[in-house]
Amino acid sequence: VVKALQGPAYNYRAMPRPEKALIAEIRRLAKSNKPSRLIPTGIGDDCAVLHIPPNHDSLVTTDFSLEGIHFHRDWHPPESVGHRCLTRGLSDIAAMGGQPVAAFLSLALPGDLPQSWVTRFMRGLLALANKYKVTLAGGDTAESPNGILADILVLGMVPKGHAILRSGARPGDRIYVTGTLGGSAAAIHELQARPNKKINPRDYPRHFHPEPRLELGRILGEKRLASAMIDLSDGLSTDLAHVCEESGVGAEIESTAIPRAKVGKPKYEVKLDVALHGGEDYELLFTAPRHKRIPTQIAGVPITQIGHIRRGRGILLMNEHSKGSKLEPQGWEHFRR
Amino acid sequence: VVKALQGPAYNYRAMPRPEKALIAEIRRLAKSNKPSRLIPTGIGDDCAVLHIPPNHDSLVTTDFSLEGIHFHRDWHPPESVGHRCLTRGLSDIAAMGGQPVAAFLSLALPGDLPQSWVTRFMRGLLALANKYKVTLAGGDTAESPNGILADILVLGMVPKGHAILRSGARPGDRIYVTGTLGGSAAAIHELQARPNKKINPRDYPRHFHPEPRLELGRILGEKRLASAMIDLSDGLSTDLAHVCEESGVGAEIESTAIPRAKVGKPKYEVKLDVALHGGEDYELLFTAPRHKRIPTQIAGVPITQIGHIRRGRGILLMNEHSKGSKLEPQGWEHFRR
C-alpha cells in the first residue's frame, strides 16, 4: 500500500490511535513539499504512478536508517536524522550521474515516541527534499516494537545509457574525490570518546547535514567526464575497492594528496586514517581518462586528484617518501554502544 | 546503496561478521531468481538501473513486514513470511492493473537469528518472485536491535494512462470482489484463540500463502473493464470506504452476496463480520459501469457482484430482508499479543 502523503488515502482506520495522529502530522508537514510534474498529485492509491520521460532510465536505491546503528537519539537532532536519511538515497542517485524524482519513506516508530521528534525529523527530511525538488510520494508506517526505523527509497532518472557505473574504470584513468574526507567519522569519534558531551552540529556539518553532490554528479554525467563513479558512504578504502573490483583493476593513491577535512572547534585537520577509512562523507569518488580535463571545482565543490588506476588487483597507498604499502579496505562499521 | 543481490557489490567490509555470512547466503539463494530483460544483470552499483519500456508509466509501492505486527515467528513458517512479504507489494501492483518488474528488499535481522530462518524466508519470497518473473534487484541489510524487519518495494509498469485508480467509481457502477473473503483473518482469530496450538497452513491458504491477483488485474486493465480498483488488504469495509472517499461516492452492498471463505479442518464458512472487516485477503475489489459484461471468472478466479455505487456518502449494508444499516469501516488492526 502506498499511503500517499499528499493524497487522502492514508489508511487511518487500520492504525492504532496514536499512529493516526502521527500520520495526520506527517501529511500536514508534507504539504510543504512541492509535487513534481512527473508525479500526478493527490495520488492516494495502491501505488504511486510515475511518468518517467522517454529516453530515460529509472534509478532505484534503498537505504535503512536505524536507531542505534546509523544514529543515536541523544546524539543526533531529529532534523539531522531526517536530513541524513534522505541524503543516503540522494547520494546514490548523484553517484550514477542521475537526477532524483521521488522518495518513499517507510517509518516504524515506537509507541512512546514524542510527536515533536517526528515533526522535527520530517522537517529535516522535507527541507532537503524541497531543495532538490524531490516529491515525497508515499511510503508506509507502522509501530516499531523497539527503536526508530526508517527505510528510504529514492527513485531517479538518467538519460538512457548515461548512468555512470562502478565498472568503467580503466588502467591509466585518474582518480578524483570531491570535497574533503573524514569529517563525518571525526564527529563519531568525538561522540564515542565523550558520549555525554553534546557537540555542536555546526562544527561537523558533513556529519550532521551532509549535502548530496547531485549537481556535480549530474554535470560529470552530462559532459561524459567520468568513466566510473561511487559515493563515499563506507569510506575511501572500501568504496575505491568496490570500483576496483567492479572494473577488474587496481589503484594507486598518494597519501599526501588525500584532502582531509577540517572540523571541530577549534578547527583541526582529521588524521590520515580517518580520511582513508571514515564513512558517511557522501562525497563522490570518480575516475576519468587521462586526456579529460577535470575542472578544479564543479558546482562550487572542490575536486582533487588522489591517484590513478593501474592493472592488477588491490590498492597501493604511496606515502610522502613515495614508498608504497597495501591499503586494505577498512570500511565504516556503523557505530554501536 | 543498492546492494545488488545478483551483483558482486554487496558491501561485505562494512558489515559485522555474522551479517556477511547472511548476505552470502542471500546472494546464493538469489541466483535462482531469473533476471528480467528490463534490468541489466549483475548491476552491483549505487543504484539499480531499470529500462521501463516507452509508453509505460512506472508504479511504485512499499510495505513493511514487521515481526510482532504483521507476523509472529512461532505462528508463521519463514517461507510464509517471505511469501506474504512480497505478496503485499505484488497485490498493490495487481490493484492498478499493472505488471511487476522488480523488487527491492530491505532486511534488518537480529544478530541471533538462525541462518536457516533467513534461508527459508528467502526461499518463500523467491519462489513467488520467480513465479511472476519479478527480479530481486537490490535492497539493504542491517542488524536489527530487536525483531525481524522487512521492507519490500515493488516497482511495476502499466501502459501509459491505463492504471486503474481508486477514484474512478461512478454512481450506478457495480461493485465486484474476486475470490472469497475472511479466510486470512479467520487464521488470525484461530491463532489468537489458541496461541500454543499450531494450525496447518494448508487449511488456511489465503492467510499463509496468499496469491496476488496479478493476471486478473492485468486483464481488467487491458480490457478496460474496471472503473476503479483496490486490493483488499485492510478489509472490505475499510477498502471499499477508500474507493468511495477517493471517488466522492457512496455504496450499497448486499450481505447475502458477500462470498465468504471456507477454511479450517473440518471446513467451516467464516462469519459475515470476518468477511466484512477481516484484512489481508489480497483479493481485488473493483467497480465497473453497468453496461460492461463482467465474466463470472477471470484467470481461474471467481468474481462476485456484491452491490453498487450510489450518490452521496457512506456504505449501506443491506441484510437478507433488504433492510439497510450503515457499515462503518472497521479495518484490520494488525494483530498483537
Short mmCIF file of C-alpha atoms in Angstrom, two decimals, chain A:
data_model
loop_
_atom_site.label_atom_id
_atom_site.label_comp_id
_atom_site.label_asym_id
_atom_site.label_seq_id
_atom_site.Cartn_x
_atom_site.Cartn_y
_atom_site.Cartn_z
CA VAL A 1 0.00 0.00 0.00
CA VAL A 2 1.33 3.40 -0.84
CA LYS A 3 -0.08 5.71 1.73
CA ALA A 4 0.35 8.81 -0.33
CA LEU A 5 1.44 11.63 1.87
CA GLN A 6 -0.31 14.18 -0.28
CA GLY A 7 -3.36 12.13 -1.06
CA PRO A 8 -6.39 11.44 1.07
CA ALA A 9 -5.81 7.70 1.13
CA TYR A 10 -3.70 7.26 4.21
CA ASN A 11 -5.31 4.39 5.95
CA TYR A 12 -6.45 5.78 9.26
CA ARG A 13 -8.79 3.00 10.30
CA ALA A 14 -6.24 0.23 10.22
CA MET A 15 -3.91 2.05 12.57
CA PRO A 16 -3.83 2.26 16.31
CA ARG A 17 -4.89 5.65 17.58
CA PRO A 18 -1.54 7.32 18.37
CA GLU A 19 -0.32 6.44 14.92
CA LYS A 20 -3.29 8.20 13.35
CA ALA A 21 -2.24 11.48 14.94
CA LEU A 22 1.23 10.85 13.66
CA ILE A 23 0.14 10.29 10.08
CA ALA A 24 -2.01 13.39 10.22
CA GLU A 25 1.06 15.31 11.32
CA ILE A 26 3.26 13.78 8.60
CA ARG A 27 0.66 14.69 5.98
CA ARG A 28 0.34 18.21 7.32
CA LEU A 29 4.10 18.67 7.08
CA ALA A 30 4.29 17.05 3.66
CA LYS A 31 2.07 19.79 2.27
CA SER A 32 5.16 21.99 2.21
CA ASN A 33 6.61 19.53 -0.31
CA LYS A 34 6.10 20.63 -3.90
CA PRO A 35 4.95 17.79 -6.14
CA SER A 36 6.86 17.25 -9.37
CA ARG A 37 5.14 17.28 -12.75
CA LEU A 38 6.40 13.71 -13.16
CA ILE A 39 4.04 12.53 -10.44
CA PRO A 40 0.32 13.24 -10.50
CA THR A 41 -0.57 14.86 -7.18
CA GLY A 42 -3.08 13.55 -4.71
CA ILE A 43 -2.48 10.04 -5.90
CA GLY A 44 -3.58 8.28 -2.72
CA ASP A 45 -3.73 4.90 -4.37
CA ASP A 46 -2.34 1.38 -4.10
CA CYS A 47 0.74 2.52 -6.00
CA ALA A 48 2.32 5.82 -6.89
CA VAL A 49 2.23 6.38 -10.65
CA LEU A 50 5.34 8.00 -12.10
CA HIS A 51 5.79 9.46 -15.56
CA ILE A 52 9.48 8.94 -16.33
CA PRO A 53 10.21 10.87 -19.56
CA PRO A 54 11.08 8.85 -22.68
CA ASN A 55 14.75 8.19 -23.37
CA HIS A 56 15.48 7.97 -19.67
CA ASP A 57 16.35 5.02 -17.48
CA SER A 58 14.97 4.73 -13.97
CA LEU A 59 17.29 4.55 -10.98
CA VAL A 60 16.29 2.94 -7.70
CA THR A 61 18.13 2.94 -4.39
CA THR A 62 17.07 1.97 -0.90
CA ASP A 63 18.73 2.62 2.48
CA PHE A 64 17.96 1.91 6.09
CA SER A 65 18.43 4.45 8.89
CA LEU A 66 18.17 2.51 12.14
CA GLU A 67 18.38 3.90 15.64
CA GLY A 68 21.45 2.56 17.44
CA ILE A 69 23.09 1.59 14.14
CA HIS A 70 23.01 4.69 11.95
CA PHE A 71 22.07 7.28 14.55
CA HIS A 72 21.52 7.82 18.26
CA ARG A 73 18.55 9.75 19.53
CA ASP A 74 20.64 11.58 22.14
CA TRP A 75 23.46 12.41 19.73
CA HIS A 76 21.57 13.43 16.63
CA PRO A 77 18.93 16.16 16.49
CA PRO A 78 15.79 14.80 14.75
CA GLU A 79 16.26 17.26 11.86
CA SER A 80 19.72 15.79 11.27
CA VAL A 81 18.37 12.22 11.29
CA GLY A 82 15.75 13.17 8.69
CA HIS A 83 18.30 15.02 6.57
CA ARG A 84 20.85 12.19 6.68
CA CYS A 85 18.16 9.60 5.96
CA LEU A 86 17.32 11.26 2.64
CA THR A 87 20.94 12.17 1.84
CA ARG A 88 21.83 8.46 1.85
CA GLY A 89 19.45 7.90 -1.04
CA LEU A 90 20.14 11.14 -2.91
CA SER A 91 23.87 10.50 -2.76
CA ASP A 92 23.40 7.15 -4.55
CA ILE A 93 21.48 8.94 -7.31
CA ALA A 94 24.31 11.52 -7.53
CA ALA A 95 26.83 8.68 -7.86
CA MET A 96 25.08 7.49 -11.04
CA GLY A 97 25.04 10.99 -12.56
CA GLY A 98 21.27 10.94 -12.14
CA GLN A 99 18.51 13.27 -11.05
CA PRO A 100 16.20 12.38 -8.16
CA VAL A 101 12.46 12.31 -8.82
CA ALA A 102 10.60 10.84 -5.88
CA ALA A 103 11.22 9.47 -2.40
CA PHE A 104 9.23 6.88 -0.46
CA LEU A 105 9.62 6.78 3.28
CA SER A 106 8.82 3.74 5.40
CA LEU A 107 8.79 4.65 9.05
CA ALA A 108 8.37 2.36 12.05
CA LEU A 109 8.15 4.28 15.31
CA PRO A 110 7.96 3.24 18.97
CA GLY A 111 4.56 3.93 20.55
CA ASP A 112 6.05 6.29 23.15
CA LEU A 113 7.99 8.48 20.70
CA PRO A 114 7.10 12.15 21.23
CA GLN A 115 5.21 13.71 18.35
CA SER A 116 7.77 16.52 18.32
CA TRP A 117 10.53 14.09 17.34
CA VAL A 118 8.60 13.06 14.24
CA THR A 119 7.75 16.66 13.38
CA ARG A 120 11.40 17.67 13.54
CA PHE A 121 12.55 14.55 11.65
CA MET A 122 10.09 15.28 8.84
CA ARG A 123 11.15 18.94 8.75
CA GLY A 124 14.79 17.93 8.22
CA LEU A 125 13.86 15.44 5.53
CA LEU A 126 11.41 17.71 3.71
CA ALA A 127 13.74 20.72 3.70
CA LEU A 128 16.26 18.63 1.78
CA ALA A 129 13.55 17.14 -0.47
CA ASN A 130 12.30 20.61 -1.38
CA LYS A 131 15.82 21.86 -2.05
CA TYR A 132 16.32 19.16 -4.71
CA LYS A 133 12.68 19.14 -5.94
CA VAL A 134 12.13 15.57 -4.79
CA THR A 135 8.48 14.59 -4.26
CA LEU A 136 7.74 12.59 -1.15
CA ALA A 137 5.35 10.31 -2.99
CA GLY A 138 4.41 7.70 -0.44
CA GLY A 139 5.60 5.11 1.97
CA ASP A 140 4.38 3.02 4.85
CA THR A 141 4.12 3.50 8.59
CA ALA A 142 3.98 1.03 11.45
CA GLU A 143 4.52 0.86 15.15
CA SER A 144 8.00 -0.37 15.97
CA PRO A 145 8.42 -2.83 18.81
CA ASN A 146 11.77 -1.21 19.61
CA GLY A 147 13.56 1.86 18.30
CA ILE A 148 13.07 4.14 15.32
CA LEU A 149 13.42 2.54 11.90
CA ALA A 150 13.38 4.44 8.65
CA ASP A 151 13.80 2.97 5.19
CA ILE A 152 14.15 5.50 2.40
CA LEU A 153 13.71 4.70 -1.25
CA VAL A 154 14.72 7.21 -3.88
CA LEU A 155 13.69 6.90 -7.48
CA GLY A 156 15.64 8.90 -10.00
CA MET A 157 16.26 9.14 -13.70
CA VAL A 158 19.19 9.48 -16.06
CA PRO A 159 19.31 9.93 -19.85
CA LYS A 160 19.30 6.43 -21.40
CA GLY A 161 22.77 4.90 -21.36
CA HIS A 162 24.32 7.81 -19.41
CA ALA A 163 24.37 6.19 -15.95
CA ILE A 164 27.93 6.25 -14.55
CA LEU A 165 28.63 2.75 -13.24
CA ARG A 166 31.29 1.48 -10.86
CA SER A 167 32.61 -0.81 -13.57
CA GLY A 168 34.02 1.69 -16.07
CA ALA A 169 37.49 2.42 -14.59
CA ARG A 170 40.43 1.57 -16.91
CA PRO A 171 44.20 1.42 -16.25
CA GLY A 172 45.68 4.89 -16.60
CA ASP A 173 42.48 6.68 -15.52
CA ARG A 174 42.95 9.36 -12.86
CA ILE A 175 41.14 9.01 -9.54
CA TYR A 176 39.34 12.05 -8.10
CA VAL A 177 37.36 12.83 -4.96
CA THR A 178 35.06 15.74 -4.25
CA GLY A 179 35.24 17.90 -1.12
CA THR A 180 37.21 16.70 1.90
CA LEU A 181 37.18 13.34 3.67
CA GLY A 182 36.88 12.11 7.25
CA GLY A 183 34.75 14.97 8.54
CA SER A 184 31.78 12.75 9.30
CA ALA A 185 33.74 9.96 11.02
CA ALA A 186 35.53 12.59 13.13
CA ALA A 187 32.19 13.51 14.70
CA ILE A 188 31.55 9.86 15.55
CA HIS A 189 35.00 9.54 17.12
CA GLU A 190 34.29 12.65 19.16
CA LEU A 191 30.89 11.37 20.28
CA GLN A 192 32.22 7.94 21.15
CA ALA A 193 35.10 9.40 23.15
CA ARG A 194 32.78 11.69 25.12
CA PRO A 195 29.31 10.14 24.97
CA ASN A 196 27.79 12.60 27.42
CA LYS A 197 29.16 15.73 25.85
CA LYS A 198 26.96 17.27 23.17
CA ILE A 199 28.88 18.54 20.17
CA ASN A 200 27.72 21.43 18.06
CA PRO A 201 26.36 20.16 14.73
CA ARG A 202 27.67 23.30 13.05
CA ASP A 203 31.25 22.26 13.86
CA TYR A 204 30.74 18.96 11.98
CA PRO A 205 28.45 19.89 9.07
CA ARG A 206 29.44 16.90 6.93
CA HIS A 207 28.25 14.56 9.67
CA PHE A 208 25.03 16.25 10.71
CA HIS A 209 23.91 17.81 7.43
CA PRO A 210 25.79 16.18 4.55
CA GLU A 211 24.88 17.70 1.21
CA PRO A 212 24.44 15.16 -1.60
CA ARG A 213 26.65 16.06 -4.60
CA LEU A 214 23.77 15.97 -7.06
CA GLU A 215 24.65 18.88 -9.33
CA LEU A 216 28.30 17.85 -9.54
CA GLY A 217 27.34 14.24 -10.35
CA ARG A 218 24.86 15.32 -12.99
CA ILE A 219 27.40 17.60 -14.69
CA LEU A 220 30.02 14.82 -14.75
CA GLY A 221 27.43 12.59 -16.45
CA GLU A 222 26.17 15.20 -18.87
CA LYS A 223 29.71 16.11 -20.04
CA ARG A 224 30.72 12.43 -20.01
CA LEU A 225 33.80 13.25 -17.95
CA ALA A 226 33.77 10.27 -15.55
CA SER A 227 34.49 6.66 -16.51
CA ALA A 228 33.33 5.26 -13.14
CA MET A 229 31.76 6.73 -10.01
CA ILE A 230 30.69 5.77 -6.49
CA ASP A 231 29.62 7.73 -3.44
CA LEU A 232 31.79 7.66 -0.35
CA SER A 233 29.37 6.18 2.14
CA ASP A 234 31.53 3.36 3.54
CA GLY A 235 34.89 5.12 3.41
CA LEU A 236 37.51 5.73 0.71
CA SER A 237 39.41 2.46 1.23
CA THR A 238 36.21 0.38 0.94
CA ASP A 239 34.48 2.34 -1.80
CA LEU A 240 37.57 2.58 -4.02
CA ALA A 241 37.93 -1.20 -3.56
CA HIS A 242 34.38 -1.58 -4.89
CA VAL A 243 35.23 0.41 -8.02
CA CYS A 244 38.40 -1.69 -8.50
CA GLU A 245 36.52 -4.98 -8.04
CA GLU A 246 33.73 -3.99 -10.40
CA SER A 247 36.15 -2.69 -13.02
CA GLY A 248 38.68 -5.53 -12.65
CA VAL A 249 41.55 -3.15 -11.97
CA GLY A 250 43.89 -1.95 -9.20
CA ALA A 251 44.64 1.55 -7.92
CA GLU A 252 47.47 3.66 -6.57
CA ILE A 253 46.76 6.65 -4.36
CA GLU A 254 49.03 9.27 -2.75
CA SER A 255 48.62 9.79 1.00
CA THR A 256 49.69 13.42 0.67
CA ALA A 257 47.02 14.07 -1.95
CA ILE A 258 44.04 12.95 0.17
CA PRO A 259 42.02 16.09 1.02
CA ARG A 260 41.47 15.84 4.77
CA ALA A 261 38.50 17.53 6.45
CA LYS A 262 38.98 20.38 8.91
CA VAL A 263 36.35 20.11 11.66
CA GLY A 264 35.61 20.88 15.32
CA LYS A 265 36.09 23.99 17.39
CA PRO A 266 38.88 24.99 17.38
CA LYS A 267 39.26 23.54 13.89
CA TYR A 268 41.64 20.63 13.43
CA GLU A 269 42.55 18.52 10.40
CA VAL A 270 41.46 14.86 10.67
CA LYS A 271 44.12 12.15 10.75
CA LEU A 272 45.00 10.33 7.53
CA ASP A 273 43.41 7.10 8.79
CA VAL A 274 40.09 8.83 9.40
CA ALA A 275 40.15 10.30 5.88
CA LEU A 276 41.08 6.90 4.39
CA HIS A 277 38.56 4.73 6.23
CA GLY A 278 35.90 7.00 7.71
CA GLY A 279 32.49 6.59 6.13
CA GLU A 280 29.37 8.68 5.59
CA ASP A 281 31.04 11.68 3.98
CA TYR A 282 28.71 11.35 0.96
CA GLU A 283 31.36 12.86 -1.28
CA LEU A 284 31.86 11.32 -4.73
CA LEU A 285 34.82 9.31 -5.96
CA PHE A 286 35.21 9.09 -9.73
CA THR A 287 37.73 8.10 -12.34
CA ALA A 288 38.36 9.83 -15.65
CA PRO A 289 40.55 9.03 -18.66
CA ARG A 290 43.92 10.83 -18.60
CA HIS A 291 43.06 13.08 -21.54
CA LYS A 292 39.91 14.51 -19.93
CA ARG A 293 40.40 17.98 -18.42
CA ILE A 294 38.75 17.87 -15.00
CA PRO A 295 37.97 21.30 -13.50
CA THR A 296 39.38 22.04 -10.03
CA GLN A 297 35.82 22.56 -8.91
CA ILE A 298 32.32 21.88 -10.18
CA ALA A 299 29.13 23.42 -8.75
CA GLY A 300 31.23 25.09 -6.07
CA VAL A 301 32.70 21.81 -4.80
CA PRO A 302 36.49 21.31 -4.99
CA ILE A 303 37.79 18.28 -6.87
CA THR A 304 41.12 16.67 -6.01
CA GLN A 305 43.13 14.10 -7.95
CA ILE A 306 44.33 11.47 -5.46
CA GLY A 307 45.92 8.81 -7.69
CA HIS A 308 45.38 6.61 -10.71
CA ILE A 309 44.03 3.26 -11.81
CA ARG A 310 46.53 0.53 -12.67
CA ARG A 311 46.44 -3.04 -13.95
CA GLY A 312 46.16 -5.89 -11.50
CA ARG A 313 44.42 -6.03 -8.16
CA GLY A 314 44.49 -4.18 -4.85
CA ILE A 315 45.11 -0.61 -3.77
CA LEU A 316 48.60 0.74 -3.19
CA LEU A 317 48.98 3.70 -0.82
CA MET A 318 52.10 5.79 -1.54
CA ASN A 319 53.48 7.72 1.46
CA GLU A 320 55.30 11.06 1.40
CA HIS A 321 58.59 9.26 0.58
CA SER A 322 56.95 7.53 -2.43
CA LYS A 323 57.03 4.22 -0.58
CA GLY A 324 54.02 2.02 -1.28
CA SER A 325 52.04 -0.15 1.11
CA LYS A 326 48.92 -2.19 0.52
CA LEU A 327 45.73 -0.41 1.57
CA GLU A 328 43.17 -2.85 2.95
CA PRO A 329 39.52 -1.85 2.86
CA GLN A 330 38.62 -0.99 6.46
CA GLY A 331 35.27 0.46 5.73
CA TRP A 332 32.98 2.05 8.12
CA GLU A 333 31.32 -0.25 10.60
CA HIS A 334 28.27 1.58 11.83
CA PHE A 335 28.84 2.68 15.37
CA ARG A 336 27.32 0.93 18.31
CA ARG A 337 27.50 1.41 22.01
#
